[in-house]
Amino acid sequence: GACAPYRRLHLCHHNLETIETNNYESNNAKHNLLVDVCMAAKYEGDSIKTYYTGHQHKYDDSQLCTVLARSFADIGDIVRGKDLFYGNTQEKEKREDLENNLKDIFKKIHSGLTGWVLKARYKDTTNFYELRENWWTANPRTVWKPLLLMRTVHISDHMRW
């Protein structure tokens, strides 16, 4: 079996898996997804703060930067459909449900695309990998900000895109 860091044990289960696709329509799906992913990032930041505070005397802020960056990358991998961690059987089922929800959301985003150029560009109507990649590429700074809300020090100046 795989050994996962603490951040991976709760990221999907407690934050991203709560996305409700019922409220998604083709005209609002990309905006609703951004709100939901930002909320997941905020809760992830809160979780890191809770977990990290007890270890703060052992590690300096560079360790925190690493944890934040890896959690941010995990969120990106999940959104883009590139997440390789499935965990135990129960977690795997939850992860598959999340993946199906994300496919459904990106299907709605895809159906809201207008113009033949966009329709022709995004031909994958099963997994929507290119659309997902481009959605993530357009939104990393927006997702990064709520992840940092848990910090009183503004460390984003030290992070490079």
PDB file of C-alpha atoms in Angstrom:
ATOM      1  CA  GLY A   1       0.000   0.000   0.000  1.00  0.00           C
ATOM      2  CA  ALA A   2       0.878   3.626  -0.402  1.00  0.00           C
ATOM      3  CA  CYS A   3       1.915   5.831   2.463  1.00  0.00           C
ATOM      4  CA  ALA A   4       0.243   9.236   2.341  1.00  0.00           C
ATOM      5  CA  PRO A   5       1.157  12.386   4.209  1.00  0.00           C
ATOM      6  CA  TYR A   6      -1.362  13.802   6.689  1.00  0.00           C
ATOM      7  CA  ARG A   7      -2.606  16.421   4.237  1.00  0.00           C
ATOM      8  CA  ARG A   8      -3.710  13.730   1.775  1.00  0.00           C
ATOM      9  CA  LEU A   9      -5.686  11.742   4.309  1.00  0.00           C
ATOM     10  CA  HIS A  10      -8.264  14.485   4.758  1.00  0.00           C
ATOM     11  CA  LEU A  11      -8.027  16.805   1.752  1.00  0.00           C
ATOM     12  CA  CYS A  12     -10.457  14.996  -0.537  1.00  0.00           C
ATOM     13  CA  HIS A  13     -12.701  13.495   2.068  1.00  0.00           C
ATOM     14  CA  HIS A  14     -13.427  16.572   4.133  1.00  0.00           C
ATOM     15  CA  ASN A  15     -13.192  19.366   1.600  1.00  0.00           C
ATOM     16  CA  LEU A  16     -13.521  18.609  -2.078  1.00  0.00           C
ATOM     17  CA  GLU A  17     -15.909  15.691  -1.779  1.00  0.00           C
ATOM     18  CA  THR A  18     -18.607  17.965  -0.394  1.00  0.00           C
ATOM     19  CA  ILE A  19     -19.066  19.663  -3.765  1.00  0.00           C
ATOM     20  CA  GLU A  20     -22.746  19.491  -4.698  1.00  0.00           C
ATOM     21  CA  THR A  21     -23.270  19.302  -8.448  1.00  0.00           C
ATOM     22  CA  ASN A  22     -27.034  19.921  -8.242  1.00  0.00           C
ATOM     23  CA  ASN A  23     -26.492  23.693  -8.305  1.00  0.00           C
ATOM     24  CA  TYR A  24     -24.324  23.584 -11.404  1.00  0.00           C
ATOM     25  CA  GLU A  25     -25.668  24.659 -14.780  1.00  0.00           C
ATOM     26  CA  SER A  26     -23.717  25.277 -17.962  1.00  0.00           C
ATOM     27  CA  ASN A  27     -23.844  29.058 -17.513  1.00  0.00           C
ATOM     28  CA  ASN A  28     -22.534  29.115 -13.917  1.00  0.00           C
ATOM     29  CA  ALA A  29     -20.503  25.902 -13.607  1.00  0.00           C
ATOM     30  CA  LYS A  30     -17.036  27.428 -14.007  1.00  0.00           C
ATOM     31  CA  HIS A  31     -17.789  30.117 -11.412  1.00  0.00           C
ATOM     32  CA  ASN A  32     -19.419  27.730  -8.932  1.00  0.00           C
ATOM     33  CA  LEU A  33     -16.487  25.340  -9.266  1.00  0.00           C
ATOM     34  CA  LEU A  34     -14.062  28.158  -8.495  1.00  0.00           C
ATOM     35  CA  VAL A  35     -16.031  29.052  -5.359  1.00  0.00           C
ATOM     36  CA  ASP A  36     -16.120  25.405  -4.229  1.00  0.00           C
ATOM     37  CA  VAL A  37     -12.410  24.835  -4.883  1.00  0.00           C
ATOM     38  CA  CYS A  38     -11.559  28.071  -3.040  1.00  0.00           C
ATOM     39  CA  MET A  39     -13.646  26.930  -0.078  1.00  0.00           C
ATOM     40  CA  ALA A  40     -11.821  23.598  -0.109  1.00  0.00           C
ATOM     41  CA  ALA A  41      -8.503  25.494  -0.171  1.00  0.00           C
ATOM     42  CA  LYS A  42      -9.610  27.649   2.766  1.00  0.00           C
ATOM     43  CA  TYR A  43     -10.592  24.598   4.817  1.00  0.00           C
ATOM     44  CA  GLU A  44      -7.328  22.944   3.834  1.00  0.00           C
ATOM     45  CA  GLY A  45      -5.440  26.009   5.097  1.00  0.00           C
ATOM     46  CA  ASP A  46      -7.383  25.855   8.363  1.00  0.00           C
ATOM     47  CA  SER A  47      -6.525  22.169   8.680  1.00  0.00           C
ATOM     48  CA  ILE A  48      -2.845  22.864   8.091  1.00  0.00           C
ATOM     49  CA  LYS A  49      -2.920  25.622  10.695  1.00  0.00           C
ATOM     50  CA  THR A  50      -4.459  23.259  13.251  1.00  0.00           C
ATOM     51  CA  TYR A  51      -2.027  20.445  12.477  1.00  0.00           C
ATOM     52  CA  TYR A  52       1.052  22.622  11.999  1.00  0.00           C
ATOM     53  CA  THR A  53       0.660  24.744  15.155  1.00  0.00           C
ATOM     54  CA  GLY A  54       1.615  21.816  17.376  1.00  0.00           C
ATOM     55  CA  HIS A  55       4.811  21.280  15.382  1.00  0.00           C
ATOM     56  CA  GLN A  56       5.723  24.922  14.902  1.00  0.00           C
ATOM     57  CA  HIS A  57       8.443  24.896  17.554  1.00  0.00           C
ATOM     58  CA  LYS A  58      10.225  22.087  15.653  1.00  0.00           C
ATOM     59  CA  TYR A  59      10.012  23.502  12.130  1.00  0.00           C
ATOM     60  CA  ASP A  60      10.526  26.934  10.678  1.00  0.00           C
ATOM     61  CA  ASP A  61       8.274  28.706   8.182  1.00  0.00           C
ATOM     62  CA  SER A  62      10.059  27.103   5.224  1.00  0.00           C
ATOM     63  CA  GLN A  63       8.531  23.795   6.315  1.00  0.00           C
ATOM     64  CA  LEU A  64       5.102  25.445   6.366  1.00  0.00           C
ATOM     65  CA  CYS A  65       5.698  26.830   2.879  1.00  0.00           C
ATOM     66  CA  THR A  66       6.452  23.303   1.694  1.00  0.00           C
ATOM     67  CA  VAL A  67       3.276  21.909   3.268  1.00  0.00           C
ATOM     68  CA  LEU A  68       1.168  24.693   1.745  1.00  0.00           C
ATOM     69  CA  ALA A  69       2.755  24.259  -1.681  1.00  0.00           C
ATOM     70  CA  ARG A  70       2.187  20.504  -1.640  1.00  0.00           C
ATOM     71  CA  SER A  71      -1.436  20.867  -0.561  1.00  0.00           C
ATOM     72  CA  PHE A  72      -1.935  23.427  -3.322  1.00  0.00           C
ATOM     73  CA  ALA A  73      -0.410  20.997  -5.828  1.00  0.00           C
ATOM     74  CA  ASP A  74      -2.686  18.225  -4.523  1.00  0.00           C
ATOM     75  CA  ILE A  75      -5.757  20.390  -5.113  1.00  0.00           C
ATOM     76  CA  GLY A  76      -4.533  21.112  -8.642  1.00  0.00           C
ATOM     77  CA  ASP A  77      -3.918  17.429  -9.345  1.00  0.00           C
ATOM     78  CA  ILE A  78      -7.409  16.529  -8.169  1.00  0.00           C
ATOM     79  CA  VAL A  79      -9.101  19.246 -10.236  1.00  0.00           C
ATOM     80  CA  ARG A  80      -7.088  18.323 -13.337  1.00  0.00           C
ATOM     81  CA  GLY A  81      -7.820  14.610 -12.961  1.00  0.00           C
ATOM     82  CA  LYS A  82      -4.174  13.714 -12.361  1.00  0.00           C
ATOM     83  CA  ASP A  83      -4.381  12.594  -8.748  1.00  0.00           C
ATOM     84  CA  LEU A  84      -2.729   9.222  -8.230  1.00  0.00           C
ATOM     85  CA  PHE A  85      -3.515   8.691  -4.546  1.00  0.00           C
ATOM     86  CA  TYR A  86      -6.535   6.496  -3.913  1.00  0.00           C
ATOM     87  CA  GLY A  87      -5.855   5.321  -0.349  1.00  0.00           C
ATOM     88  CA  ASN A  88      -7.736   2.406   1.147  1.00  0.00           C
ATOM     89  CA  THR A  89     -10.885   0.899  -0.393  1.00  0.00           C
ATOM     90  CA  GLN A  90     -13.270   3.301   1.333  1.00  0.00           C
ATOM     91  CA  GLU A  91     -11.162   6.329   0.386  1.00  0.00           C
ATOM     92  CA  LYS A  92     -10.850   5.001  -3.167  1.00  0.00           C
ATOM     93  CA  GLU A  93     -14.640   4.909  -3.503  1.00  0.00           C
ATOM     94  CA  LYS A  94     -14.937   8.471  -2.191  1.00  0.00           C
ATOM     95  CA  ARG A  95     -12.173   9.594  -4.548  1.00  0.00           C
ATOM     96  CA  GLU A  96     -13.944   7.960  -7.492  1.00  0.00           C
ATOM     97  CA  ASP A  97     -17.176   9.741  -6.505  1.00  0.00           C
ATOM     98  CA  LEU A  98     -15.277  13.028  -6.430  1.00  0.00           C
ATOM     99  CA  GLU A  99     -13.752  12.327  -9.838  1.00  0.00           C
ATOM    100  CA  ASN A 100     -17.202  11.568 -11.265  1.00  0.00           C
ATOM    101  CA  ASN A 101     -18.554  14.802  -9.759  1.00  0.00           C
ATOM    102  CA  LEU A 102     -15.712  16.767 -11.331  1.00  0.00           C
ATOM    103  CA  LYS A 103     -16.333  15.123 -14.708  1.00  0.00           C
ATOM    104  CA  ASP A 104     -19.993  16.089 -14.408  1.00  0.00           C
ATOM    105  CA  ILE A 105     -19.072  19.686 -13.570  1.00  0.00           C
ATOM    106  CA  PHE A 106     -16.637  19.934 -16.477  1.00  0.00           C
ATOM    107  CA  LYS A 107     -19.268  18.405 -18.750  1.00  0.00           C
ATOM    108  CA  LYS A 108     -21.546  21.296 -17.772  1.00  0.00           C
ATOM    109  CA  ILE A 109     -18.736  23.793 -18.327  1.00  0.00           C
ATOM    110  CA  HIS A 110     -18.114  22.204 -21.731  1.00  0.00           C
ATOM    111  CA  SER A 111     -21.783  22.420 -22.688  1.00  0.00           C
ATOM    112  CA  GLY A 112     -21.692  26.129 -21.843  1.00  0.00           C
ATOM    113  CA  LEU A 113     -18.848  26.830 -24.255  1.00  0.00           C
ATOM    114  CA  THR A 114     -19.916  28.945 -27.186  1.00  0.00           C
ATOM    115  CA  GLY A 115     -18.444  29.100 -30.634  1.00  0.00           C
ATOM    116  CA  TRP A 116     -17.150  26.360 -32.858  1.00  0.00           C
ATOM    117  CA  VAL A 117     -13.499  27.173 -32.071  1.00  0.00           C
ATOM    118  CA  LEU A 118     -13.920  26.313 -28.382  1.00  0.00           C
ATOM    119  CA  LYS A 119     -16.082  23.278 -29.136  1.00  0.00           C
ATOM    120  CA  ALA A 120     -13.459  22.033 -31.612  1.00  0.00           C
ATOM    121  CA  ARG A 121     -10.616  22.667 -29.176  1.00  0.00           C
ATOM    122  CA  TYR A 122     -12.099  20.599 -26.357  1.00  0.00           C
ATOM    123  CA  LYS A 123     -12.964  17.335 -28.107  1.00  0.00           C
ATOM    124  CA  ASP A 124     -12.565  15.081 -25.055  1.00  0.00           C
ATOM    125  CA  THR A 125     -16.115  14.761 -23.762  1.00  0.00           C
ATOM    126  CA  THR A 126     -15.373  11.936 -21.328  1.00  0.00           C
ATOM    127  CA  ASN A 127     -12.652  13.123 -18.950  1.00  0.00           C
ATOM    128  CA  PHE A 128     -12.283  16.741 -20.128  1.00  0.00           C
ATOM    129  CA  TYR A 129      -8.550  16.694 -19.329  1.00  0.00           C
ATOM    130  CA  GLU A 130      -7.590  19.659 -21.535  1.00  0.00           C
ATOM    131  CA  LEU A 131     -10.514  21.763 -20.294  1.00  0.00           C
ATOM    132  CA  ARG A 132      -9.646  20.872 -16.700  1.00  0.00           C
ATOM    133  CA  GLU A 133      -5.990  21.736 -17.255  1.00  0.00           C
ATOM    134  CA  ASN A 134      -6.894  25.098 -18.761  1.00  0.00           C
ATOM    135  CA  TRP A 135      -9.406  25.852 -15.996  1.00  0.00           C
ATOM    136  CA  TRP A 136      -6.684  25.211 -13.410  1.00  0.00           C
ATOM    137  CA  THR A 137      -4.111  27.250 -15.367  1.00  0.00           C
ATOM    138  CA  ALA A 138      -6.534  30.197 -15.355  1.00  0.00           C
ATOM    139  CA  ASN A 139      -7.236  30.049 -11.602  1.00  0.00           C
ATOM    140  CA  PRO A 140      -4.175  29.155  -9.481  1.00  0.00           C
ATOM    141  CA  ARG A 141      -3.748  32.558  -7.845  1.00  0.00           C
ATOM    142  CA  THR A 142      -7.424  32.685  -6.929  1.00  0.00           C
ATOM    143  CA  VAL A 143      -7.201  29.243  -5.273  1.00  0.00           C
ATOM    144  CA  TRP A 144      -3.881  30.062  -3.573  1.00  0.00           C
ATOM    145  CA  LYS A 145      -5.265  33.086  -1.693  1.00  0.00           C
ATOM    146  CA  PRO A 146      -7.818  31.267   0.505  1.00  0.00           C
ATOM    147  CA  LEU A 147      -5.240  28.583   1.295  1.00  0.00           C
ATOM    148  CA  LEU A 148      -3.136  31.352   2.852  1.00  0.00           C
ATOM    149  CA  LEU A 149      -5.944  32.936   4.855  1.00  0.00           C
ATOM    150  CA  MET A 150      -4.792  30.865   7.800  1.00  0.00           C
ATOM    151  CA  ARG A 151      -1.508  32.762   7.883  1.00  0.00           C
ATOM    152  CA  THR A 152      -0.949  36.048   9.655  1.00  0.00           C
ATOM    153  CA  VAL A 153       2.303  36.475   7.736  1.00  0.00           C
ATOM    154  CA  HIS A 154       2.006  37.085   4.020  1.00  0.00           C
ATOM    155  CA  ILE A 155       4.246  34.350   2.618  1.00  0.00           C
ATOM    156  CA  SER A 156       2.940  34.432  -0.948  1.00  0.00           C
ATOM    157  CA  ASP A 157       5.685  36.984  -1.716  1.00  0.00           C
ATOM    158  CA  HIS A 158       8.165  34.142  -1.314  1.00  0.00           C
ATOM    159  CA  MET A 159       6.320  31.784  -3.648  1.00  0.00           C
ATOM    160  CA  ARG A 160       7.032  31.937  -7.378  1.00  0.00           C
ATOM    161  CA  TRP A 161       4.641  30.866 -10.132  1.00  0.00           C
TER     162      TRP A 161
END
